[in-house]
């Protein structure tokens, strides 16, 4: 058993500034659990085009607000207590709230190495 805090992660390369927020990679591939858990903050008023081609992701909102938009133009508001699931490597827009950051617990399968970074300048969307 082990215990890890957000503060523990902030002094490592598993604390990632990803362009539209931050990600504390709390549990990663090296921990041998078969999945990753992140504390993810999506900054208010940010928009990111994302796709996880090598991972499935589920995000549970623990604070704030934002939205997810699929490639068909369907917009899903996300608030505390909501989960969104990218079960088909879905390309999507992720937006922070108008006045509030979106705070998520993100779970990835298979696990992340923990140091992956987004490239938000890629017109096809950031992917890893």
PDB file of C-alpha atoms in Angstrom:
ATOM      1  CA  UNK A   1       0.000   0.000   0.000  1.00  0.00           C
ATOM      2  CA  UNK A   2       1.075   3.593  -0.569  1.00  0.00           C
ATOM      3  CA  UNK A   3      -0.341   7.077  -0.126  1.00  0.00           C
ATOM      4  CA  UNK A   4       0.398   9.983  -2.429  1.00  0.00           C
ATOM      5  CA  UNK A   5      -0.767  13.625  -2.309  1.00  0.00           C
ATOM      6  CA  UNK A   6      -1.140  16.385  -4.871  1.00  0.00           C
ATOM      7  CA  UNK A   7       1.752  18.143  -3.132  1.00  0.00           C
ATOM      8  CA  UNK A   8       3.956  15.034  -3.551  1.00  0.00           C
ATOM      9  CA  UNK A   9       3.326  15.076  -7.315  1.00  0.00           C
ATOM     10  CA  UNK A  10       4.034  18.810  -7.738  1.00  0.00           C
ATOM     11  CA  UNK A  11       7.763  18.255  -7.210  1.00  0.00           C
ATOM     12  CA  UNK A  12       7.992  15.590  -9.949  1.00  0.00           C
ATOM     13  CA  UNK A  13       7.679  15.353 -13.743  1.00  0.00           C
ATOM     14  CA  UNK A  14       4.222  13.826 -13.161  1.00  0.00           C
ATOM     15  CA  UNK A  15       2.842  17.315 -12.513  1.00  0.00           C
ATOM     16  CA  UNK A  16       2.007  18.448 -16.034  1.00  0.00           C
ATOM     17  CA  UNK A  17       1.053  21.867 -17.361  1.00  0.00           C
ATOM     18  CA  UNK A  18      -0.839  20.742 -20.455  1.00  0.00           C
ATOM     19  CA  UNK A  19      -1.669  24.070 -22.074  1.00  0.00           C
ATOM     20  CA  UNK A  20      -5.247  24.564 -20.852  1.00  0.00           C
ATOM     21  CA  UNK A  21      -4.701  23.515 -17.265  1.00  0.00           C
ATOM     22  CA  UNK A  22      -2.775  21.129 -15.046  1.00  0.00           C
ATOM     23  CA  UNK A  23      -2.700  17.395 -14.436  1.00  0.00           C
ATOM     24  CA  UNK A  24      -1.397  15.649 -11.337  1.00  0.00           C
ATOM     25  CA  UNK A  25      -0.656  12.088 -12.532  1.00  0.00           C
ATOM     26  CA  UNK A  26      -1.296  10.416  -9.173  1.00  0.00           C
ATOM     27  CA  UNK A  27      -1.152   6.807 -10.355  1.00  0.00           C
ATOM     28  CA  UNK A  28       0.826   5.815 -13.458  1.00  0.00           C
ATOM     29  CA  UNK A  29       2.151   2.831 -15.366  1.00  0.00           C
ATOM     30  CA  UNK A  30       5.114   2.373 -13.015  1.00  0.00           C
ATOM     31  CA  UNK A  31       2.713   1.725 -10.122  1.00  0.00           C
ATOM     32  CA  UNK A  32       1.583  -1.519 -11.799  1.00  0.00           C
ATOM     33  CA  UNK A  33      -2.156  -1.077 -11.257  1.00  0.00           C
ATOM     34  CA  UNK A  34      -3.134  -1.255 -14.946  1.00  0.00           C
ATOM     35  CA  UNK A  35      -4.716   2.235 -15.079  1.00  0.00           C
ATOM     36  CA  UNK A  36      -3.887   5.875 -14.397  1.00  0.00           C
ATOM     37  CA  UNK A  37      -5.640   8.300 -12.053  1.00  0.00           C
ATOM     38  CA  UNK A  38      -5.150  12.050 -12.514  1.00  0.00           C
ATOM     39  CA  UNK A  39      -6.404  15.170 -10.773  1.00  0.00           C
ATOM     40  CA  UNK A  40      -7.047  17.406 -13.789  1.00  0.00           C
ATOM     41  CA  UNK A  41      -7.850  21.116 -13.860  1.00  0.00           C
ATOM     42  CA  UNK A  42      -9.247  22.641 -17.056  1.00  0.00           C
ATOM     43  CA  UNK A  43      -8.912  26.414 -16.866  1.00  0.00           C
ATOM     44  CA  UNK A  44     -11.967  28.634 -17.208  1.00  0.00           C
ATOM     45  CA  UNK A  45     -12.517  29.949 -20.738  1.00  0.00           C
ATOM     46  CA  UNK A  46     -10.102  27.443 -22.317  1.00  0.00           C
ATOM     47  CA  UNK A  47     -10.874  25.253 -25.346  1.00  0.00           C
ATOM     48  CA  UNK A  48      -8.829  22.182 -26.303  1.00  0.00           C
ATOM     49  CA  UNK A  49      -9.276  19.757 -29.186  1.00  0.00           C
ATOM     50  CA  UNK A  50      -8.204  16.351 -27.832  1.00  0.00           C
ATOM     51  CA  UNK A  51      -8.141  12.694 -28.746  1.00  0.00           C
ATOM     52  CA  UNK A  52      -6.623   9.762 -26.892  1.00  0.00           C
ATOM     53  CA  UNK A  53      -5.759   7.290 -29.642  1.00  0.00           C
ATOM     54  CA  UNK A  54      -3.960   4.883 -27.316  1.00  0.00           C
ATOM     55  CA  UNK A  55      -6.070   5.201 -24.157  1.00  0.00           C
ATOM     56  CA  UNK A  56      -9.675   5.099 -23.036  1.00  0.00           C
ATOM     57  CA  UNK A  57     -10.604   7.831 -20.552  1.00  0.00           C
ATOM     58  CA  UNK A  58     -13.364   8.499 -18.045  1.00  0.00           C
ATOM     59  CA  UNK A  59     -13.592  11.864 -16.260  1.00  0.00           C
ATOM     60  CA  UNK A  60     -15.593  12.493 -13.088  1.00  0.00           C
ATOM     61  CA  UNK A  61     -16.243  16.145 -12.227  1.00  0.00           C
ATOM     62  CA  UNK A  62     -15.490  16.975  -8.588  1.00  0.00           C
ATOM     63  CA  UNK A  63     -15.783  20.776  -8.830  1.00  0.00           C
ATOM     64  CA  UNK A  64     -16.480  23.662 -11.165  1.00  0.00           C
ATOM     65  CA  UNK A  65     -18.080  23.438 -14.568  1.00  0.00           C
ATOM     66  CA  UNK A  66     -17.312  23.083 -18.250  1.00  0.00           C
ATOM     67  CA  UNK A  67     -18.426  21.150 -21.302  1.00  0.00           C
ATOM     68  CA  UNK A  68     -17.465  18.461 -23.767  1.00  0.00           C
ATOM     69  CA  UNK A  69     -18.395  18.615 -27.446  1.00  0.00           C
ATOM     70  CA  UNK A  70     -18.244  15.629 -29.782  1.00  0.00           C
ATOM     71  CA  UNK A  71     -17.394  15.851 -33.487  1.00  0.00           C
ATOM     72  CA  UNK A  72     -21.099  15.788 -34.400  1.00  0.00           C
ATOM     73  CA  UNK A  73     -21.593  19.101 -32.574  1.00  0.00           C
ATOM     74  CA  UNK A  74     -23.352  17.643 -29.527  1.00  0.00           C
ATOM     75  CA  UNK A  75     -22.464  19.713 -26.457  1.00  0.00           C
ATOM     76  CA  UNK A  76     -22.632  18.152 -23.004  1.00  0.00           C
ATOM     77  CA  UNK A  77     -22.482  20.491 -19.996  1.00  0.00           C
ATOM     78  CA  UNK A  78     -20.345  19.024 -17.207  1.00  0.00           C
ATOM     79  CA  UNK A  79     -20.958  19.898 -13.560  1.00  0.00           C
ATOM     80  CA  UNK A  80     -19.979  18.452 -10.198  1.00  0.00           C
ATOM     81  CA  UNK A  81     -21.194  14.843  -9.981  1.00  0.00           C
ATOM     82  CA  UNK A  82     -21.156  14.242 -13.770  1.00  0.00           C
ATOM     83  CA  UNK A  83     -18.967  11.712 -15.548  1.00  0.00           C
ATOM     84  CA  UNK A  84     -18.085  11.668 -19.234  1.00  0.00           C
ATOM     85  CA  UNK A  85     -16.606   8.626 -20.888  1.00  0.00           C
ATOM     86  CA  UNK A  86     -14.491   8.533 -24.052  1.00  0.00           C
ATOM     87  CA  UNK A  87     -15.051   4.858 -24.797  1.00  0.00           C
ATOM     88  CA  UNK A  88     -14.205   4.935 -28.506  1.00  0.00           C
ATOM     89  CA  UNK A  89     -11.046   7.090 -28.491  1.00  0.00           C
ATOM     90  CA  UNK A  90     -13.427   9.962 -29.217  1.00  0.00           C
ATOM     91  CA  UNK A  91     -12.017  13.158 -30.660  1.00  0.00           C
ATOM     92  CA  UNK A  92     -13.618  16.013 -28.681  1.00  0.00           C
ATOM     93  CA  UNK A  93     -13.473  19.605 -27.549  1.00  0.00           C
ATOM     94  CA  UNK A  94     -12.981  20.106 -23.829  1.00  0.00           C
ATOM     95  CA  UNK A  95     -13.893  23.510 -22.411  1.00  0.00           C
ATOM     96  CA  UNK A  96     -13.458  25.047 -19.005  1.00  0.00           C
ATOM     97  CA  UNK A  97     -16.408  26.971 -17.592  1.00  0.00           C
ATOM     98  CA  UNK A  98     -17.094  30.606 -18.379  1.00  0.00           C
ATOM     99  CA  UNK A  99     -16.188  31.731 -14.873  1.00  0.00           C
ATOM    100  CA  UNK A 100     -15.000  28.528 -13.212  1.00  0.00           C
ATOM    101  CA  UNK A 101     -12.293  25.962 -13.739  1.00  0.00           C
ATOM    102  CA  UNK A 102     -13.446  22.416 -14.425  1.00  0.00           C
ATOM    103  CA  UNK A 103     -11.880  19.996 -11.916  1.00  0.00           C
ATOM    104  CA  UNK A 104     -11.862  16.311 -12.843  1.00  0.00           C
ATOM    105  CA  UNK A 105     -10.669  12.942 -11.643  1.00  0.00           C
ATOM    106  CA  UNK A 106      -9.472  11.353 -14.892  1.00  0.00           C
ATOM    107  CA  UNK A 107      -8.919   7.611 -15.273  1.00  0.00           C
ATOM    108  CA  UNK A 108      -6.940   6.204 -18.234  1.00  0.00           C
ATOM    109  CA  UNK A 109      -6.658   2.646 -19.484  1.00  0.00           C
ATOM    110  CA  UNK A 110      -4.051   1.490 -20.362  1.00  0.00           C
ATOM    111  CA  UNK A 111      -2.058   3.613 -17.931  1.00  0.00           C
ATOM    112  CA  UNK A 112      -0.065   6.692 -18.845  1.00  0.00           C
ATOM    113  CA  UNK A 113       3.663   6.830 -18.298  1.00  0.00           C
ATOM    114  CA  UNK A 114       2.856  10.098 -16.526  1.00  0.00           C
ATOM    115  CA  UNK A 115       4.986  12.550 -18.476  1.00  0.00           C
ATOM    116  CA  UNK A 116       2.892  12.802 -21.663  1.00  0.00           C
ATOM    117  CA  UNK A 117       2.200  16.337 -22.854  1.00  0.00           C
ATOM    118  CA  UNK A 118      -0.496  17.729 -25.151  1.00  0.00           C
ATOM    119  CA  UNK A 119       0.306  19.637 -28.332  1.00  0.00           C
ATOM    120  CA  UNK A 120      -2.597  22.052 -28.569  1.00  0.00           C
ATOM    121  CA  UNK A 121      -1.135  23.609 -31.732  1.00  0.00           C
ATOM    122  CA  UNK A 122      -1.943  20.486 -33.801  1.00  0.00           C
ATOM    123  CA  UNK A 123      -4.973  21.352 -35.970  1.00  0.00           C
ATOM    124  CA  UNK A 124      -6.158  17.719 -35.861  1.00  0.00           C
ATOM    125  CA  UNK A 125      -6.176  17.775 -32.060  1.00  0.00           C
ATOM    126  CA  UNK A 126      -3.686  16.777 -29.432  1.00  0.00           C
ATOM    127  CA  UNK A 127      -3.272  13.017 -29.125  1.00  0.00           C
ATOM    128  CA  UNK A 128      -1.267  10.489 -27.159  1.00  0.00           C
TER     129      UNK A 128
END
